[in-house]
């Protein structure tokens, strides 16, 4: 009898309190989609800190310090098994030494290389670059040898529950990210408590690397603090409005059609994306957290506008980007 050795895909990301959990979230969603297809075996590599996100225990996961010798660690894993592809979801490459040569050595072994949201400077070596963005301008990369994909059907998020028709209510969900590097937990709660109408139930999600939010001594609103919940789907689905920073969580919310206010606390880092987003009519885009609170009040008081955002966001995110990426990877490796 001939026993076929099932090939593997190595999914590599950065994750810690400074970098956040966005890269790990995307890699985990992709791993779960690959596993459900059953054609190849996903294996994870985390450079940074391990965080027990829901579902991660299903996979063989290697964890290295952020300062670990990246290329040697990857090559050591690759050399010990039958890998047909490597997927990198990295935080600005983190000044990895000898990275160019690592890519070339992977190519020489006939291993397909995929980059998520980065590595465009290697577009002549990689096979596929997947940009989870609705407004990426590929025109300046038209000479690249690799496939480059983006668009509303490129987001790597998992929709675990079915959305429902939006109706007005009094439940507000606030998302400040996995690590809240802008320290919104110190100032935002007090402003929310004094600015929103008194019947609002305020659900604050404290990320795994975030500080405990500082609430007023006497609160006007009904506050519930959710400490590092394993998944956000149920919280999102049971909310009537969401206030979120720009990032993966925004698109997790939009796929459920919940009227949303979004802003970036990182100076002008996300300006281009947010300007484009404001033209898509899927969420109310605010300039800062004070503007976001004002926008939240606007949405709460304008049922028609809130419903428009709900319907438009559901249309935009009707296609599953993760399944699209799995399909592209399988074309590359011949599955």
CSV table of C-alpha atoms in Angstrom, one decimal:
chain,number,residue,atom,x,y,z
A,1,UNK,CA,0.0,0.0,0.0
A,2,UNK,CA,1.2,3.5,-0.8
A,3,UNK,CA,0.6,6.0,1.9
A,4,UNK,CA,0.3,9.5,0.6
A,5,UNK,CA,1.9,12.2,2.8
A,6,UNK,CA,-0.5,15.1,3.0
A,7,UNK,CA,1.2,18.4,2.3
A,8,UNK,CA,1.2,21.2,4.8
A,9,UNK,CA,0.9,25.0,4.6
A,10,UNK,CA,2.9,27.1,7.1
A,11,UNK,CA,1.1,30.3,8.3
A,12,UNK,CA,3.5,32.9,9.8
A,13,UNK,CA,2.6,36.0,11.7
A,14,UNK,CA,3.7,38.6,14.3
A,15,UNK,CA,1.6,39.1,17.4
A,16,UNK,CA,2.2,40.9,20.7
A,17,UNK,CA,0.9,43.9,22.8
A,18,UNK,CA,2.7,46.4,20.5
A,19,UNK,CA,1.8,44.8,17.2
A,20,UNK,CA,-1.7,43.8,18.3
A,21,UNK,CA,-3.7,40.7,17.3
A,22,UNK,CA,-4.8,41.6,13.8
A,23,UNK,CA,-2.2,39.5,12.0
A,24,UNK,CA,-2.9,36.4,14.3
A,25,UNK,CA,-6.7,36.9,13.8
A,26,UNK,CA,-6.3,36.7,10.0
A,27,UNK,CA,-3.9,33.8,10.0
A,28,UNK,CA,-6.2,31.8,12.4
A,29,UNK,CA,-9.3,32.5,10.2
A,30,UNK,CA,-7.3,31.3,7.2
A,31,UNK,CA,-6.1,28.2,9.0
A,32,UNK,CA,-9.7,27.3,10.0
A,33,UNK,CA,-10.8,27.6,6.4
A,34,UNK,CA,-8.0,25.5,5.1
A,35,UNK,CA,-8.6,22.9,7.7
A,36,UNK,CA,-12.3,22.7,6.8
A,37,UNK,CA,-11.4,21.9,3.2
A,38,UNK,CA,-9.3,19.0,4.3
A,39,UNK,CA,-6.9,19.0,1.4
A,40,UNK,CA,-3.8,20.2,3.2
A,41,UNK,CA,-2.7,20.7,6.9
A,42,UNK,CA,-2.2,24.2,8.2
A,43,UNK,CA,0.5,24.8,10.8
A,44,UNK,CA,1.0,28.1,12.6
A,45,UNK,CA,4.1,30.1,13.5
A,46,UNK,CA,3.8,33.1,15.9
A,47,UNK,CA,6.7,35.5,16.4
A,48,UNK,CA,5.9,37.5,19.6
A,49,UNK,CA,3.5,36.3,22.3
A,50,UNK,CA,1.1,33.4,22.2
A,51,UNK,CA,-2.6,34.3,22.9
A,52,UNK,CA,-5.2,31.6,23.2
A,53,UNK,CA,-7.6,32.9,20.6
A,54,UNK,CA,-10.7,30.7,20.1
A,55,UNK,CA,-9.8,27.8,17.8
A,56,UNK,CA,-6.0,28.1,18.0
A,57,UNK,CA,-5.7,24.9,20.0
A,58,UNK,CA,-6.8,23.0,16.9
A,59,UNK,CA,-3.5,23.6,15.2
A,60,UNK,CA,0.2,22.7,15.7
A,61,UNK,CA,1.6,26.1,16.7
A,62,UNK,CA,5.2,27.2,17.0
A,63,UNK,CA,5.9,30.3,19.1
A,64,UNK,CA,9.2,32.2,19.0
A,65,UNK,CA,10.2,35.5,20.7
A,66,UNK,CA,9.9,38.5,18.4
A,67,UNK,CA,13.7,38.8,18.6
A,68,UNK,CA,14.2,35.2,17.5
A,69,UNK,CA,16.3,34.5,14.4
A,70,UNK,CA,13.4,34.6,12.0
A,71,UNK,CA,14.9,32.9,8.9
A,72,UNK,CA,16.6,30.1,10.8
A,73,UNK,CA,13.4,29.3,12.7
A,74,UNK,CA,11.3,29.1,9.5
A,75,UNK,CA,13.9,27.1,7.6
A,76,UNK,CA,14.2,24.6,10.5
A,77,UNK,CA,10.4,24.0,10.4
A,78,UNK,CA,10.3,23.8,6.6
A,79,UNK,CA,13.2,21.3,6.4
A,80,UNK,CA,11.5,18.9,8.8
A,81,UNK,CA,8.2,18.3,6.9
A,82,UNK,CA,6.4,18.4,3.6
A,83,UNK,CA,5.3,22.0,3.1
A,84,UNK,CA,3.8,23.2,-0.2
A,85,UNK,CA,3.3,26.8,0.7
A,86,UNK,CA,4.2,29.5,3.2
A,87,UNK,CA,1.9,32.4,4.1
A,88,UNK,CA,3.4,35.5,5.7
A,89,UNK,CA,1.2,38.0,7.6
A,90,UNK,CA,3.9,40.2,9.1
A,91,UNK,CA,4.1,43.6,10.8
A,92,UNK,CA,6.2,45.8,8.5
A,93,UNK,CA,8.8,43.0,8.2
A,94,UNK,CA,10.3,43.8,11.6
A,95,UNK,CA,13.7,44.3,10.0
A,96,UNK,CA,14.2,40.6,9.4
A,97,UNK,CA,17.8,39.9,8.4
A,98,UNK,CA,18.4,37.7,5.4
A,99,UNK,CA,14.7,37.7,4.5
A,100,UNK,CA,15.4,38.0,0.8
A,101,UNK,CA,17.5,34.9,0.8
A,102,UNK,CA,14.8,33.0,2.8
A,103,UNK,CA,12.3,33.7,0.1
A,104,UNK,CA,14.7,32.6,-2.7
A,105,UNK,CA,15.5,29.4,-0.8
A,106,UNK,CA,11.7,28.7,-0.5
A,107,UNK,CA,11.3,29.3,-4.2
A,108,UNK,CA,14.2,26.9,-5.0
A,109,UNK,CA,12.3,24.2,-3.0
A,110,UNK,CA,9.2,24.7,-5.2
A,111,UNK,CA,7.3,26.1,-2.2
A,112,UNK,CA,4.7,28.7,-3.0
A,113,UNK,CA,5.0,32.0,-1.1
A,114,UNK,CA,2.0,34.2,-0.2
A,115,UNK,CA,2.1,37.6,1.5
A,116,UNK,CA,-0.9,39.1,3.4
A,117,UNK,CA,-1.1,42.9,3.6
A,118,UNK,CA,2.7,43.3,3.1
A,119,UNK,CA,5.8,42.3,1.2
A,120,UNK,CA,4.9,44.2,-2.0
A,121,UNK,CA,8.6,45.0,-2.4
A,122,UNK,CA,9.1,41.3,-3.0
A,123,UNK,CA,6.3,41.0,-5.7
A,124,UNK,CA,8.7,39.5,-8.2
A,125,UNK,CA,9.6,36.6,-5.9
A,126,UNK,CA,6.2,35.9,-4.2
A,127,UNK,CA,3.5,34.0,-6.0
A,128,UNK,CA,0.5,35.9,-4.5
A,129,UNK,CA,0.1,39.0,-2.5
A,130,UNK,CA,-3.3,39.3,-0.8
A,131,UNK,CA,-4.3,42.8,0.3
A,132,UNK,CA,-7.4,42.8,2.6
A,133,UNK,CA,-8.4,46.3,1.6
A,134,UNK,CA,-11.3,47.7,-0.4
A,135,UNK,CA,-9.3,50.6,-1.9
A,136,UNK,CA,-5.8,49.3,-2.6
A,137,UNK,CA,-4.3,50.9,-5.8
A,138,UNK,CA,-2.6,48.2,-7.7
A,139,UNK,CA,-1.7,50.5,-10.6
A,140,UNK,CA,1.8,51.3,-9.3
A,141,UNK,CA,2.5,47.5,-9.1
A,142,UNK,CA,1.4,46.6,-12.6
A,143,UNK,CA,4.9,45.3,-13.5
A,144,UNK,CA,5.0,42.8,-10.7
A,145,UNK,CA,5.3,39.1,-11.6
A,146,UNK,CA,3.1,37.8,-8.8
A,147,UNK,CA,-0.7,37.8,-8.5
A,148,UNK,CA,-2.0,40.8,-6.4
A,149,UNK,CA,-5.6,40.7,-5.2
A,150,UNK,CA,-7.7,43.1,-3.1
A,151,UNK,CA,-11.2,44.4,-2.8
A,152,UNK,CA,-14.3,44.1,-0.7
A,153,UNK,CA,-14.1,40.3,-1.3
A,154,UNK,CA,-10.6,40.1,0.2
A,155,UNK,CA,-11.2,40.5,3.9
A,156,UNK,CA,-10.0,37.7,6.1
A,157,UNK,CA,-12.7,37.5,8.7
A,158,UNK,CA,-15.0,34.8,9.9
A,159,UNK,CA,-18.7,35.1,10.1
A,160,UNK,CA,-19.8,32.6,12.7
A,161,UNK,CA,-23.4,33.7,13.0
A,162,UNK,CA,-26.2,34.8,10.6
A,163,UNK,CA,-26.9,38.5,10.5
A,164,UNK,CA,-30.3,39.9,11.2
A,165,UNK,CA,-32.3,42.9,10.0
A,166,UNK,CA,-31.2,46.0,11.9
A,167,UNK,CA,-33.7,47.8,14.2
A,168,UNK,CA,-33.0,50.8,16.5
A,169,UNK,CA,-32.2,50.1,20.1
A,170,UNK,CA,-30.1,51.2,23.1
A,171,UNK,CA,-27.2,48.8,23.1
A,172,UNK,CA,-23.8,50.3,22.1
A,173,UNK,CA,-20.6,48.2,21.7
A,174,UNK,CA,-17.1,49.9,22.0
A,175,UNK,CA,-14.1,48.2,20.4
A,176,UNK,CA,-10.6,49.7,21.0
A,177,UNK,CA,-8.5,46.9,19.7
A,178,UNK,CA,-6.5,44.1,21.2
A,179,UNK,CA,-3.9,46.2,22.8
A,180,UNK,CA,-5.4,49.8,22.9
A,181,UNK,CA,-1.9,51.3,22.3
A,182,UNK,CA,-3.6,54.8,22.2
A,183,UNK,CA,-4.8,54.3,25.8
A,184,UNK,CA,-8.4,55.2,25.0
A,185,UNK,CA,-9.4,53.2,28.1
A,186,UNK,CA,-8.1,56.1,30.2
A,187,UNK,CA,-10.2,58.9,28.7
A,188,UNK,CA,-13.0,57.6,26.4
A,189,UNK,CA,-15.3,56.1,29.0
A,190,UNK,CA,-15.8,59.3,30.9
A,191,UNK,CA,-16.7,61.2,27.7
A,192,UNK,CA,-19.1,58.4,26.6
A,193,UNK,CA,-20.8,58.4,30.0
A,194,UNK,CA,-21.6,62.1,30.0
A,195,UNK,CA,-22.4,62.4,26.2
A,196,UNK,CA,-24.8,59.6,25.4
A,197,UNK,CA,-28.5,59.4,26.4
A,198,UNK,CA,-29.2,57.9,29.8
A,199,UNK,CA,-30.9,54.7,28.7
A,200,UNK,CA,-27.8,53.4,26.7
A,201,UNK,CA,-26.3,50.1,27.7
A,202,UNK,CA,-22.6,50.4,27.1
A,203,UNK,CA,-20.7,47.2,26.3
A,204,UNK,CA,-16.9,47.8,26.5
A,205,UNK,CA,-14.6,45.1,25.2
A,206,UNK,CA,-11.2,45.1,26.9
A,207,UNK,CA,-8.6,43.5,24.6
A,208,UNK,CA,-6.2,41.0,26.0
A,209,UNK,CA,-3.3,43.5,26.0
A,210,UNK,CA,-5.4,46.5,27.1
A,211,UNK,CA,-5.7,48.3,30.4
A,212,UNK,CA,-8.9,48.2,32.5
A,213,UNK,CA,-11.1,51.1,31.4
A,214,UNK,CA,-11.3,54.0,33.9
A,215,UNK,CA,-15.0,54.6,34.5
A,216,UNK,CA,-16.4,57.7,36.3
A,217,UNK,CA,-17.0,57.3,40.0
A,218,UNK,CA,-20.7,57.6,39.4
A,219,UNK,CA,-21.9,56.4,36.0
A,220,UNK,CA,-25.0,57.6,34.2
A,221,UNK,CA,-25.0,54.6,31.7
A,222,UNK,CA,-25.3,50.9,32.3
A,223,UNK,CA,-21.7,49.6,31.8
A,224,UNK,CA,-20.7,46.1,31.0
A,225,UNK,CA,-17.0,45.3,30.7
A,226,UNK,CA,-16.2,42.2,28.6
A,227,UNK,CA,-12.7,41.0,29.5
A,228,UNK,CA,-10.9,39.5,26.5
A,229,UNK,CA,-13.9,37.6,25.1
A,230,UNK,CA,-12.9,34.6,22.8
A,231,UNK,CA,-15.1,35.9,20.0
A,232,UNK,CA,-16.9,39.1,19.1
A,233,UNK,CA,-19.7,37.7,16.9
A,234,UNK,CA,-22.4,37.4,19.5
A,235,UNK,CA,-21.6,40.8,21.1
A,236,UNK,CA,-21.7,42.4,17.7
A,237,UNK,CA,-24.9,40.7,16.7
A,238,UNK,CA,-26.6,41.8,19.9
A,239,UNK,CA,-25.6,45.4,19.5
A,240,UNK,CA,-27.6,48.2,18.0
A,241,UNK,CA,-24.6,50.5,17.3
A,242,UNK,CA,-20.8,50.1,17.4
A,243,UNK,CA,-18.0,52.6,18.0
A,244,UNK,CA,-14.7,51.1,16.9
A,245,UNK,CA,-11.1,52.1,15.9
A,246,UNK,CA,-10.1,51.3,12.4
A,247,UNK,CA,-8.8,47.8,11.9
A,248,UNK,CA,-9.9,44.2,11.5
A,249,UNK,CA,-12.7,44.6,14.1
A,250,UNK,CA,-14.4,47.3,11.8
A,251,UNK,CA,-14.9,44.7,9.1
A,252,UNK,CA,-16.0,42.1,11.5
A,253,UNK,CA,-18.7,44.5,12.6
A,254,UNK,CA,-19.7,45.6,9.0
A,255,UNK,CA,-20.3,42.0,7.9
A,256,UNK,CA,-23.2,41.9,10.4
A,257,UNK,CA,-24.7,45.2,9.2
A,258,UNK,CA,-24.6,46.9,12.6
A,259,UNK,CA,-24.5,50.8,12.2
A,260,UNK,CA,-21.0,51.8,13.0
A,261,UNK,CA,-18.8,54.9,13.8
A,262,UNK,CA,-15.1,54.4,13.1
A,263,UNK,CA,-12.0,56.6,13.8
A,264,UNK,CA,-8.3,56.1,14.0
A,265,UNK,CA,-6.4,57.1,17.2
A,266,UNK,CA,-3.1,56.9,15.4
A,267,UNK,CA,-2.7,60.4,14.1
A,268,UNK,CA,-2.8,60.3,10.3
A,269,UNK,CA,-1.7,56.7,9.8
A,270,UNK,CA,-5.1,55.6,8.4
A,271,UNK,CA,-6.2,58.8,6.7
A,272,UNK,CA,-6.2,57.5,3.2
A,273,UNK,CA,-8.2,54.4,4.1
A,274,UNK,CA,-10.7,56.4,6.1
A,275,UNK,CA,-11.2,59.0,3.4
A,276,UNK,CA,-12.0,56.2,0.9
A,277,UNK,CA,-14.2,54.5,3.5
A,278,UNK,CA,-16.3,57.6,3.9
A,279,UNK,CA,-17.2,57.5,0.2
A,280,UNK,CA,-18.4,53.9,0.5
A,281,UNK,CA,-21.4,54.9,2.7
A,282,UNK,CA,-21.0,51.8,5.0
A,283,UNK,CA,-20.0,53.6,8.3
A,284,UNK,CA,-19.8,57.1,9.8
A,285,UNK,CA,-16.1,58.1,9.7
A,286,UNK,CA,-15.0,60.4,12.5
A,287,UNK,CA,-11.8,62.5,12.9
A,288,UNK,CA,-11.0,61.5,16.5
A,289,UNK,CA,-12.7,60.0,19.5
A,290,UNK,CA,-14.7,63.2,20.4
A,291,UNK,CA,-15.9,63.4,16.8
A,292,UNK,CA,-16.8,59.7,17.1
A,293,UNK,CA,-19.0,60.2,20.1
A,294,UNK,CA,-20.8,63.0,18.3
A,295,UNK,CA,-21.2,60.7,15.3
A,296,UNK,CA,-22.6,58.0,17.6
A,297,UNK,CA,-25.2,60.3,18.8
A,298,UNK,CA,-26.0,61.2,15.2
A,299,UNK,CA,-26.5,57.6,14.3
A,300,UNK,CA,-28.7,56.9,17.4
A,301,UNK,CA,-30.9,59.8,16.5
A,302,UNK,CA,-31.1,59.2,12.7
A,303,UNK,CA,-32.8,55.9,12.0
A,304,UNK,CA,-32.7,56.2,8.2
A,305,UNK,CA,-29.0,56.9,8.1
A,306,UNK,CA,-28.2,54.0,10.4
A,307,UNK,CA,-30.3,51.7,8.3
A,308,UNK,CA,-28.6,52.9,5.1
A,309,UNK,CA,-25.2,52.0,6.6
A,310,UNK,CA,-26.5,48.6,7.7
A,311,UNK,CA,-27.8,47.7,4.3
A,312,UNK,CA,-24.8,49.0,2.4
A,313,UNK,CA,-22.3,47.2,4.6
A,314,UNK,CA,-24.1,43.9,4.3
A,315,UNK,CA,-24.0,44.2,0.5
A,316,UNK,CA,-20.3,45.1,0.4
A,317,UNK,CA,-19.3,42.1,2.6
A,318,UNK,CA,-21.6,39.6,1.1
A,319,UNK,CA,-18.7,37.5,-0.4
A,320,UNK,CA,-16.3,35.6,1.9
A,321,UNK,CA,-12.8,36.8,1.3
A,322,UNK,CA,-11.2,33.9,3.2
A,323,UNK,CA,-12.7,31.3,0.9
A,324,UNK,CA,-11.4,33.3,-2.0
A,325,UNK,CA,-7.9,33.2,-0.7
A,326,UNK,CA,-8.0,29.5,0.0
A,327,UNK,CA,-9.1,29.0,-3.6
A,328,UNK,CA,-6.1,31.1,-4.9
A,329,UNK,CA,-3.7,29.1,-2.7
A,330,UNK,CA,-5.0,25.8,-3.9
A,331,UNK,CA,-4.6,26.9,-7.5
A,332,UNK,CA,-1.0,27.7,-6.7
A,333,UNK,CA,-0.2,24.4,-5.1
A,334,UNK,CA,-2.3,22.3,-7.4
A,335,UNK,CA,-4.9,21.0,-5.0
